[in-house]
CSV table of C-alpha atoms and ligand atoms in Angstrom, one decimal:
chain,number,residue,atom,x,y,z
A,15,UNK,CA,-28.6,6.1,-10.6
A,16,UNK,CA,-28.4,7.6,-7.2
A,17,UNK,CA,-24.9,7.0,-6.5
A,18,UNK,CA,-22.5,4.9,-8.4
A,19,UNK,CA,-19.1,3.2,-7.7
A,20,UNK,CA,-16.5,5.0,-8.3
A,21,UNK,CA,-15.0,2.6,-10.8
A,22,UNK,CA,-18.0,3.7,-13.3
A,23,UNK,CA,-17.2,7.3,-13.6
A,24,UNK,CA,-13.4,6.5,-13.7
A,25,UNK,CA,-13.2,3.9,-16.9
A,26,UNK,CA,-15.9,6.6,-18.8
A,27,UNK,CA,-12.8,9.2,-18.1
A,28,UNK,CA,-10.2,6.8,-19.6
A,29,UNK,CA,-12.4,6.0,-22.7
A,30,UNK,CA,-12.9,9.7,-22.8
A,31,UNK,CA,-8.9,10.8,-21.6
A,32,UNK,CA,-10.4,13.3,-19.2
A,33,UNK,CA,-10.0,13.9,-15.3
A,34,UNK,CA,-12.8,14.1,-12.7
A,35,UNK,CA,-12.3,16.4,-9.7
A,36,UNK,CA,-12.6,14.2,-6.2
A,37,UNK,CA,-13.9,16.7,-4.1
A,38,UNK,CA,-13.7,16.6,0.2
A,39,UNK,CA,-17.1,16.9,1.7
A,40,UNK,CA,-17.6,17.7,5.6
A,41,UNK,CA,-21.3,19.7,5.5
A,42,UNK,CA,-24.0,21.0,3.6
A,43,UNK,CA,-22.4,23.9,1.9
A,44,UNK,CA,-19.8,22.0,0.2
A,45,UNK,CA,-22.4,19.0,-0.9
A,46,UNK,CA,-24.9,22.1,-2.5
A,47,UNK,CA,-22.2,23.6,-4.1
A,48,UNK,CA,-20.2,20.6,-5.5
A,49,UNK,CA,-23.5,18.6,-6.7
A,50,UNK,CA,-25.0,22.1,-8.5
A,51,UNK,CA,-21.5,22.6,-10.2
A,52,UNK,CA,-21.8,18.9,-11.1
A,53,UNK,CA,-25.5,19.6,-12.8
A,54,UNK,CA,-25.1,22.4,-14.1
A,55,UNK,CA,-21.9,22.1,-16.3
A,56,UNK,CA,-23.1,18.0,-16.8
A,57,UNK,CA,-19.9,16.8,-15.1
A,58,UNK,CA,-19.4,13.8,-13.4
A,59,UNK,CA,-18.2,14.3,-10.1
A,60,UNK,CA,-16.3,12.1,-7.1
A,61,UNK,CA,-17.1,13.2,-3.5
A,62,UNK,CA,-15.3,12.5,-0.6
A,63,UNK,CA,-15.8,12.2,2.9
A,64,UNK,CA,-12.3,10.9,5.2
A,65,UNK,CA,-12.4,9.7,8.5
A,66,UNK,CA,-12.3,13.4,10.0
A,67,UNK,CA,-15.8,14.3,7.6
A,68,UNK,CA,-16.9,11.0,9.6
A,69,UNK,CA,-16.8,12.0,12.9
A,70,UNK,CA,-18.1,15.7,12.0
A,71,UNK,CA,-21.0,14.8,10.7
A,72,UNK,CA,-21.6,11.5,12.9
A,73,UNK,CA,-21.5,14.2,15.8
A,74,UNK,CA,-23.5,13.0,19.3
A,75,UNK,CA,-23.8,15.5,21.9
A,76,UNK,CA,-23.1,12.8,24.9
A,77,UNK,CA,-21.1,10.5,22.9
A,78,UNK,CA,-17.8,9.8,21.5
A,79,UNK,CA,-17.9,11.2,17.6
A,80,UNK,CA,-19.3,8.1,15.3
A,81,UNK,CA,-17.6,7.2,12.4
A,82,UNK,CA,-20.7,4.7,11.2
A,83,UNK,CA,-23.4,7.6,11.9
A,84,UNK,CA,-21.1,9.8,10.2
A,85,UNK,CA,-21.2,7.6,6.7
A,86,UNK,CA,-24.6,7.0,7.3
A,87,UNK,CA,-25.8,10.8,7.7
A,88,UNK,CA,-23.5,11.8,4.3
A,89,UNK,CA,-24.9,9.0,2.3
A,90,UNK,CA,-28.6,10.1,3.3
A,91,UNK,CA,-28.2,13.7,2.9
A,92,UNK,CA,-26.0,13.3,-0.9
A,93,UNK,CA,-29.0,10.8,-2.2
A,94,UNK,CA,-32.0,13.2,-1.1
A,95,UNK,CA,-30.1,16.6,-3.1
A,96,UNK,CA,-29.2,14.2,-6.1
A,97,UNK,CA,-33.0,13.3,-6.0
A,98,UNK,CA,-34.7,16.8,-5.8
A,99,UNK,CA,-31.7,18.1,-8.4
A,100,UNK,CA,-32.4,15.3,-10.7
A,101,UNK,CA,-36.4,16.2,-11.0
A,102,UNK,CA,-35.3,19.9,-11.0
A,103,UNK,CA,-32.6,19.7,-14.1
A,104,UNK,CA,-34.7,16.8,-15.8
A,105,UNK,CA,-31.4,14.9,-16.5
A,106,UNK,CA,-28.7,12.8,-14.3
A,107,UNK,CA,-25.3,13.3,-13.4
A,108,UNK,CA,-23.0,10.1,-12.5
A,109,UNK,CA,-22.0,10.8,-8.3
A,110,UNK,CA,-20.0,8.7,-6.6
A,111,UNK,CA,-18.8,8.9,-2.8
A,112,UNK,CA,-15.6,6.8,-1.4
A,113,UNK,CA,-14.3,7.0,1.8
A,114,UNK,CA,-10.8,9.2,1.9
A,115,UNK,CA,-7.6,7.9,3.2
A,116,UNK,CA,-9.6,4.5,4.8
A,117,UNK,CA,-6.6,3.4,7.5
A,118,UNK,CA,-7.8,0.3,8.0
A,119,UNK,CA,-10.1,-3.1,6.9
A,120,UNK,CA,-12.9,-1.8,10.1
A,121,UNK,CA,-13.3,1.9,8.8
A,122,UNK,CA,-13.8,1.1,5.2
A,123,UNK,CA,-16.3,-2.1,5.9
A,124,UNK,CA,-18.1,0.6,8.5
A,125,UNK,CA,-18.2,2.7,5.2
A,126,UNK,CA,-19.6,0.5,2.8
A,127,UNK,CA,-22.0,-1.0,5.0
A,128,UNK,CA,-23.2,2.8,5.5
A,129,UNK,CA,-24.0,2.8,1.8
A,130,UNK,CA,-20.5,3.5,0.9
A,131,UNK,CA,-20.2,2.6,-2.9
A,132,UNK,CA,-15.9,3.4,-3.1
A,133,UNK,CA,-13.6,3.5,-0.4
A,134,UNK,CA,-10.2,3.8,-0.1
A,135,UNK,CA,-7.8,1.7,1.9
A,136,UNK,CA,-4.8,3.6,2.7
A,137,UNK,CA,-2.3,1.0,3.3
A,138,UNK,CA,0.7,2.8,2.5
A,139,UNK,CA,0.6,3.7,6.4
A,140,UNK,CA,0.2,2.8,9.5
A,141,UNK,CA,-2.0,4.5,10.9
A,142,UNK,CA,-2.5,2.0,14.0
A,143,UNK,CA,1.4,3.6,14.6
A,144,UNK,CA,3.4,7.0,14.8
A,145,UNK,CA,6.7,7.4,15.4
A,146,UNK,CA,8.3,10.2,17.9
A,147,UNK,CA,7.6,12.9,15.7
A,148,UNK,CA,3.6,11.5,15.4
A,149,UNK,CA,4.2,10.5,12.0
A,150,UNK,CA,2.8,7.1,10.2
A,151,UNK,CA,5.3,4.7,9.4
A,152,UNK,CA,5.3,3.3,5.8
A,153,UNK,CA,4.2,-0.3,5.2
A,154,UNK,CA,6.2,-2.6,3.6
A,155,UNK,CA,5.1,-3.6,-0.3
A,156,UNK,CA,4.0,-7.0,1.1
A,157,UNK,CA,2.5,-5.5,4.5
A,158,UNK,CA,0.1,-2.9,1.8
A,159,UNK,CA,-0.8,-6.0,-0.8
A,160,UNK,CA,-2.2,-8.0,2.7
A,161,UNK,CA,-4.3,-5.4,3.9
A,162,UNK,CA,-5.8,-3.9,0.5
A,163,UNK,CA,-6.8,-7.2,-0.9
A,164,UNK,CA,-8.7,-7.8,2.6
A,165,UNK,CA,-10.5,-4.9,1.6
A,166,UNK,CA,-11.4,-5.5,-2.2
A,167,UNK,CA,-12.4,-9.1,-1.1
A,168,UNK,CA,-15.0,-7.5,0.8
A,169,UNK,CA,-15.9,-4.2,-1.7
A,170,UNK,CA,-16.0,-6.5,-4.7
A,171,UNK,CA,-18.5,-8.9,-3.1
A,172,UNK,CA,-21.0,-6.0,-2.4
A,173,UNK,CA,-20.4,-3.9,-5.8
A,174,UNK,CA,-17.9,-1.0,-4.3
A,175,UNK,CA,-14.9,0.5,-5.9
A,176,UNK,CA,-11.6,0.4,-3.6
A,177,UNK,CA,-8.6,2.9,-4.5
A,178,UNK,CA,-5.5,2.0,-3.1
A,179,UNK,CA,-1.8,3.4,-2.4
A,180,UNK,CA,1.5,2.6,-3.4
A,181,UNK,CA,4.1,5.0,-2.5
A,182,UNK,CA,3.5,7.7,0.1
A,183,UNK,CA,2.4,11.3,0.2
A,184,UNK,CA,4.0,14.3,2.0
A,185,UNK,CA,1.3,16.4,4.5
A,186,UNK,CA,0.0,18.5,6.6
A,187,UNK,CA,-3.2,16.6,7.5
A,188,UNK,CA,-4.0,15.2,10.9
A,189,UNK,CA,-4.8,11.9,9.9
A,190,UNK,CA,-2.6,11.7,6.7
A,191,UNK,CA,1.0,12.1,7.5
A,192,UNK,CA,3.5,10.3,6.4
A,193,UNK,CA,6.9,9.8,8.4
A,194,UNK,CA,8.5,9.7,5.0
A,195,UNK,CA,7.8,10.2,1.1
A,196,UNK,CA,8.2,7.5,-1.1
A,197,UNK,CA,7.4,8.5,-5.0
A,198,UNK,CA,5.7,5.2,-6.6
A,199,UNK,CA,7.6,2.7,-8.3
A,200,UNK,CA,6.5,1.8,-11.9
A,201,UNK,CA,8.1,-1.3,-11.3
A,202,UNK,CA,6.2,-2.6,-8.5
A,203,UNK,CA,2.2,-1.6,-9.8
A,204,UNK,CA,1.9,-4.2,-12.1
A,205,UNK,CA,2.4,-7.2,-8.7
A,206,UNK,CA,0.4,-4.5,-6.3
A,207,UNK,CA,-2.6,-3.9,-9.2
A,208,UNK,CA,-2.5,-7.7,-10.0
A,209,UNK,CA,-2.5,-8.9,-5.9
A,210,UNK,CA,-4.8,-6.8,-4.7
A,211,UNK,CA,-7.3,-6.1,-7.7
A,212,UNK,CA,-7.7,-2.7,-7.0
A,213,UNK,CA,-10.0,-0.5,-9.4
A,214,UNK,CA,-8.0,2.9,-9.0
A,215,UNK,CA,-4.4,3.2,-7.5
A,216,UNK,CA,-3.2,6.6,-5.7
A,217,UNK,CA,0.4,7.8,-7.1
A,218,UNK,CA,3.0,9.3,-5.3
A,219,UNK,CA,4.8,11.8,-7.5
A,220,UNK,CA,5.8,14.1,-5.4
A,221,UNK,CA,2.4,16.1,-4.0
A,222,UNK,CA,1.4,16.6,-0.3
A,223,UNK,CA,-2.1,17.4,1.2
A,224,UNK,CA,-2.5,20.8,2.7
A,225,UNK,CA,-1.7,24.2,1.8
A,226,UNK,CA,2.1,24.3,2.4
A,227,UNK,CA,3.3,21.8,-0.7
A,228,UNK,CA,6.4,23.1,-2.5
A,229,UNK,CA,8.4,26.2,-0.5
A,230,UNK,CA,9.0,27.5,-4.5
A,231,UNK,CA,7.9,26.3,-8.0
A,232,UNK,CA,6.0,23.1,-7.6
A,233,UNK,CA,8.4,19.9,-8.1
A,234,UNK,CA,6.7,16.9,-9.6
A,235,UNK,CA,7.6,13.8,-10.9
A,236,UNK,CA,5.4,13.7,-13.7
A,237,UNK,CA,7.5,11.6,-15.9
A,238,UNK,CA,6.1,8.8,-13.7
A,239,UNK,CA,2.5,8.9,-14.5
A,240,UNK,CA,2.8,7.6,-18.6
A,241,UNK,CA,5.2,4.9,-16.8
A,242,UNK,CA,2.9,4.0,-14.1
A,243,UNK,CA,-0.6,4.1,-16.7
A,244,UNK,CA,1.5,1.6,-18.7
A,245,UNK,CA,1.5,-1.0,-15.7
A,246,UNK,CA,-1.8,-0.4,-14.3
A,247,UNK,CA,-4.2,-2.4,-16.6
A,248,UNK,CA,-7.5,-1.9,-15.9
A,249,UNK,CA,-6.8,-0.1,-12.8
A,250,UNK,CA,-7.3,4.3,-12.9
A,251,UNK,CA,-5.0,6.3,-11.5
A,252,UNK,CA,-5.4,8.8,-8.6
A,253,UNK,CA,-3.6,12.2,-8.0
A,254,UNK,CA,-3.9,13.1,-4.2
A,255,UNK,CA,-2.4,16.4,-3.1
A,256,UNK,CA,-3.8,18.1,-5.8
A,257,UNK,CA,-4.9,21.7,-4.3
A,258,UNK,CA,-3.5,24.4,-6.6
A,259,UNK,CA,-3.2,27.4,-3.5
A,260,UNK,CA,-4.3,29.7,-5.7
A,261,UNK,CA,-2.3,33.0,-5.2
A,262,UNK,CA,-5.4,35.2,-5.5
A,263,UNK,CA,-7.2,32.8,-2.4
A,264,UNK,CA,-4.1,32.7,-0.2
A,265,UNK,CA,-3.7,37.0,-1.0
A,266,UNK,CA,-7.7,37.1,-0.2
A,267,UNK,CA,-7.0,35.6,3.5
A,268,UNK,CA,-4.5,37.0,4.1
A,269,UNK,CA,-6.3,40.3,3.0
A,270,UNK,CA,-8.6,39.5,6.1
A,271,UNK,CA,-6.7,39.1,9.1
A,272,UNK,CA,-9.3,38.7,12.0
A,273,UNK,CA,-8.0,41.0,14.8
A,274,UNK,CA,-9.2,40.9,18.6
A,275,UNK,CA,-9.8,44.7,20.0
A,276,UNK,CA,-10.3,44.4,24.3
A,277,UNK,CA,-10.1,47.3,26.3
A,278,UNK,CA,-8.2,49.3,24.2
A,279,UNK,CA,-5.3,46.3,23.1
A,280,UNK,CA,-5.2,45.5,19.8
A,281,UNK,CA,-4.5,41.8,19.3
A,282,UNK,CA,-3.1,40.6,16.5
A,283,UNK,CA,-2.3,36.4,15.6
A,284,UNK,CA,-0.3,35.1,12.3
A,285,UNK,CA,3.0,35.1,11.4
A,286,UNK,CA,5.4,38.1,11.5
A,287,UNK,CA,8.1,36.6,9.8
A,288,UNK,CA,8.3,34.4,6.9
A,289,UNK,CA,10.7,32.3,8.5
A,290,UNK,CA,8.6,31.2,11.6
A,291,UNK,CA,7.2,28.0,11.7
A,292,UNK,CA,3.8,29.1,14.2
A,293,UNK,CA,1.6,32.0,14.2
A,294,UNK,CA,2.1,34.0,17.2
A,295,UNK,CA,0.0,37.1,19.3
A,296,UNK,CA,1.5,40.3,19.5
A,297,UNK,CA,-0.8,42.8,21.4
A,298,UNK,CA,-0.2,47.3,21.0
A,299,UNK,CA,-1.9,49.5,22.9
A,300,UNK,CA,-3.8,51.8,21.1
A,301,UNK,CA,-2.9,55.2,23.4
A,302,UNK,CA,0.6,54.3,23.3
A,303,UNK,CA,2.0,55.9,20.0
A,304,UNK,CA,5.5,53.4,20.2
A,305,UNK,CA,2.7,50.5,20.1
A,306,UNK,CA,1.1,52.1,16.9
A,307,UNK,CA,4.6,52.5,15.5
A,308,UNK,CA,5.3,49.1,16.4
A,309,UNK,CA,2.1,48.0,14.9
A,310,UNK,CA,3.0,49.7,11.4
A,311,UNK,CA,6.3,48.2,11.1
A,312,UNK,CA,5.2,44.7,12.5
A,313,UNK,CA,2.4,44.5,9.4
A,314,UNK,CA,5.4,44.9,6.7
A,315,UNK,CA,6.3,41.3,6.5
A,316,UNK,CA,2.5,40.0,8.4
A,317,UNK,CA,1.0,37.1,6.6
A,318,UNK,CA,-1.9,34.8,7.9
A,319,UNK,CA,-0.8,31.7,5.9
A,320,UNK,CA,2.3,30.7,5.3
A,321,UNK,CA,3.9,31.5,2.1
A,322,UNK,CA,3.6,28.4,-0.1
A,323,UNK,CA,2.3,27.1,-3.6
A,324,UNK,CA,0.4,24.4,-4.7
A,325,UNK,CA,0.3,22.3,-7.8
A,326,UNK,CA,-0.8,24.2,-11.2
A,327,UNK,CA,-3.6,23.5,-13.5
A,328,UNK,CA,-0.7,22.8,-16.1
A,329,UNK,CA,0.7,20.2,-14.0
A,330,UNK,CA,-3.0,18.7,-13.4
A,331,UNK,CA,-3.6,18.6,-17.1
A,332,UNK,CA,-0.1,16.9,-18.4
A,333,UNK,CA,-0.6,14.4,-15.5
A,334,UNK,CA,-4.1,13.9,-17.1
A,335,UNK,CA,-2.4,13.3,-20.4
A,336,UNK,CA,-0.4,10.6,-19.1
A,337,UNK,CA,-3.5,8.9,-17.5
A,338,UNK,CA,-4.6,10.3,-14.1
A,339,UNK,CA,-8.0,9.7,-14.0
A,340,UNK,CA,-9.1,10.9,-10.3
A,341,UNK,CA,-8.0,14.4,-9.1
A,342,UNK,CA,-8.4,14.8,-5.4
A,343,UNK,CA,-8.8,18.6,-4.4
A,344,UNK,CA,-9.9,19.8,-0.6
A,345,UNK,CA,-7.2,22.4,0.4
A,346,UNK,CA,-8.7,24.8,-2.6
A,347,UNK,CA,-12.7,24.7,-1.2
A,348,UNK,CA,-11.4,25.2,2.6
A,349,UNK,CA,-9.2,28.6,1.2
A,350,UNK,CA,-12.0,30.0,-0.9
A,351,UNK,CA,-14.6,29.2,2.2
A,352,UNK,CA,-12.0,30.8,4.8
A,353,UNK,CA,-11.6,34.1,2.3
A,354,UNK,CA,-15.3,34.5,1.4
A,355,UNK,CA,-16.0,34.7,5.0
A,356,UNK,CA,-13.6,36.9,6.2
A,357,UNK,CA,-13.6,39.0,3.2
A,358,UNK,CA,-17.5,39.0,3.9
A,359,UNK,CA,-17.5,39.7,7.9
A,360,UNK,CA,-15.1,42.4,7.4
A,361,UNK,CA,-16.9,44.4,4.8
A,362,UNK,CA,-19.9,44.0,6.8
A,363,UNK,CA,-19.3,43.8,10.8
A,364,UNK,CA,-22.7,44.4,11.1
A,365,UNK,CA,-24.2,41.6,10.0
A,366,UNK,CA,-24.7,38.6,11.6
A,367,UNK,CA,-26.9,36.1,9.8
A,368,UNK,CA,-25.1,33.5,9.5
A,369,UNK,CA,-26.9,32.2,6.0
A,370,UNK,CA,-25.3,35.3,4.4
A,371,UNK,CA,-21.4,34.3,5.1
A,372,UNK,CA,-22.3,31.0,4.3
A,373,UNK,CA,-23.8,32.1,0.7
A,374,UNK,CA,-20.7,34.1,0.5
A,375,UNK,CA,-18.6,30.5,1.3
A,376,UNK,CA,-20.9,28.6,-1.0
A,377,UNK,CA,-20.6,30.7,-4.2
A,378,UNK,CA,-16.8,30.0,-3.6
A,379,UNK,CA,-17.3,26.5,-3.5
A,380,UNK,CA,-19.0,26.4,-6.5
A,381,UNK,CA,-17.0,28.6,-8.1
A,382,UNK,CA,-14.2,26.6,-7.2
A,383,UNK,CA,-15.6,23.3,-8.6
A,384,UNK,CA,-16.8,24.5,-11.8
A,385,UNK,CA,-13.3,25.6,-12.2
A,386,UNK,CA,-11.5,22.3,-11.8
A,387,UNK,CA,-14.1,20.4,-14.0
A,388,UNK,CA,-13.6,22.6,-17.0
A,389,UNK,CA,-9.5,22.3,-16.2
A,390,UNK,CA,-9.7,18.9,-15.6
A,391,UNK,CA,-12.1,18.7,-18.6
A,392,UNK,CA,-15.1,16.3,-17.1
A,393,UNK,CA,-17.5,19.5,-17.7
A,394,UNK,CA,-20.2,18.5,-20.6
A,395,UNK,CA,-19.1,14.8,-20.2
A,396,UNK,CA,-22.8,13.7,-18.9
B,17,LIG,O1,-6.4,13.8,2.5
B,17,LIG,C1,-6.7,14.7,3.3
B,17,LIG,C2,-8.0,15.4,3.1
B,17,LIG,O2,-7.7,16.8,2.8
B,17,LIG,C3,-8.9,15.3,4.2
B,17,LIG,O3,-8.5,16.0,5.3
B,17,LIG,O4,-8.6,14.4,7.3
B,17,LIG,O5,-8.7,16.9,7.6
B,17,LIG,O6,-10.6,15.7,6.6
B,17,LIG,P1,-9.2,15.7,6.8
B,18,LIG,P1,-5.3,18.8,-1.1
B,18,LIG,O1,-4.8,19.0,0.3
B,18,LIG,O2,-4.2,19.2,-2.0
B,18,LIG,O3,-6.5,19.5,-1.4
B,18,LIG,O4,-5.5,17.2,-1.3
B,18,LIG,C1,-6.6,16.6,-0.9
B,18,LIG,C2,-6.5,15.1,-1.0
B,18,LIG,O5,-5.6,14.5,-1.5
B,18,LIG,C3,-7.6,14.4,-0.4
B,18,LIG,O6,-7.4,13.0,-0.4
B,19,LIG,ZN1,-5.4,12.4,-0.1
């Protein structure tokens, strides 16, 4: 059981009324630390890999990035760890990989014939289009039906899971954003679950990807989900978005802002004001006392991030209830890797192995993923 479809892991968490944590993969740290936290607490666990972890790791140095060579790499490098852990831990874990937010029928077949065994067709978009603000347009109901089914006729023939989308997601992500949010409508799964024969759906109810998700209290429409589970069939439901920002991660950052000191100007980049929409470079000279004063009263309101929450474990765990099966988390592990290393590189300017910031980022990863399997309550499922 290197790696199975994703389908597998997702009908053992409706018969059990559990979540599994979908977790974004772009390198080795995150793969170490997600598949350890799998083993260890005996948890099932969903990687992920979109079409930005593609071209990252399918990385030439005289080529365009490639996609293919990027699937092909992941899939390689997650069988050989699941191998070694397996003869280390003398059990198995279920591990399944699917592509993240597939935009079209050529990116998820390049996937699955990579060794892909899940993908996801994002067909809620267009990503072949923006509009003026270079935003994806929503497809129409009939437009999203066309292009999934395309994709399950191919999946299903070869034995992979396909998630797909109905209703669209706020965001922050390159690839991912939506000119406009549409929450799903209960009323048109049942038609897109029976047309397409997806194996898990993604639900809009209200979460974005990123960091920056509600201004305030998070604002979902959970009341959706039981409605939604009631239409779906066979089919397992998806929670995208699903990052919690955890206060203490976003405080840890911001804790750390990196500074640039040249020839006696202190630079210093984020935002200076909660109300600006960039981060901008102010720069004090550090023999002119007005500049120091300056400094001091700048810092007051200074923030890295912006301010912002994400969606609580509370939420995650009533949306469970109702019948999300998949939780998809990726903002989280990129906060905790940012604050370990700058939390690490400023205790210790000194040091410049670069294994020892990345141990620091690792531990948070794992930390991070054993977390949202005991909240999500897949831990000791194996
Ligand atoms: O859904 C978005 C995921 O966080 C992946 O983000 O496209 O930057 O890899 P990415
Ligand atoms: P977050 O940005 O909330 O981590 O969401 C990730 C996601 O939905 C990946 O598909
Ligand atoms: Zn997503």
């Amino acid at each position: 059981m290197a790696l199975v479809p994703m389908k597998e892991i997702l009908d053992a968490a409706e018969r059990g009324n559990y979540g599994v944590p979908a977790l974004n993969i772009n390198e080795m740290l995150q793969l170490q630390a997600y598949l350890n936290a799998a083993f260890e607490r005996k948890s099932p666990v969903i990687l992920q890999a979109s079409m930005g972890s593609r071209k990252f790791t399918g990385w030439l140095s005289k080529e365009a990035e490639n996609p293919d060579l990027g699937a092909a790499v992941t899939i390689g490098m997650i069988k050989t760890f699941i191998e070694q852990y397996r003869a280390v831990y003398g059990y198995d874990v279920p591990v399944s990989i699917t592509l993240d937010h597939g935009p079209d029928f050529k990116q998820c077949k390049g996937a699955i014939d990579n060794g892909f065994p899940s993908v996801m067709i994002d067909a809620s978009l267009d990503y072949g289009r923006k509009d003026d603000k270079g935003k994806h347009p929503a497809r129409t109901l009939d437009e999203n039906i066309k292009v999934t089914r395309e994709v399950v006729e191919y999946a299903h023939k070869r034995g992979v899971s396909v998630e797909g989308e109905l209703g669209t997601l706020g965001g922050v992500e390159d690839e991912t954003q939506a000119a406009s949010v549409h929450l799903t409508d209960p009323d048109e799964v049942e038609r897109f679950v029976k047309e397409t024969g997806v194996d898990a759906l993604a639900v809009a109810i209200g979460t974005s990807h990123g960091a920056y998700k509600f201004p305030g209290a998070a604002k979902l429409a959970l009341d959706l989900v039981p409605k939604i589970h009631a239409k779906a069939g066979t089919c397992r439901l998806v929670m995208h978005g699903s990052s919690s920002v955890p206060a203490n991660l976003v405080a840890l950052v911001d804790r750390y802002p990196v500074v640039c000191l040249d020839n006696g100007v202190l630079g210093v980049t984020g935002f200076f004001n909660p109300e600006a929409k960039k981060p901008e470079t102010r720069r004090y000279t550090t023999t002119n006392p007005w500049d120091m004063a300056r400094l001091g009263s700048d810092l007051a309101f200074f923030s890295c991030l912006k301010k912002s929450s994400g969606v609580p474990m509370e939420a995650i765990r009533e949306a469970i209830k109702g019948g999300v099966r998949k939780i998809n988390v990726d903002t989280d592990g990129r906060l905790g890797t940012t604050g370990a290393i700058r939390k690490f590189m400023a205790e210790k300017p000194d040091e410049f192995d670069q294994r020892k910031y990345f141990e620091a980022a690792r531990k948070a990863l794992y930390e991070m993923a054993v977390e949202k399997m005991v909240g999500f309550g897949s831990a000791g499922k194996v």
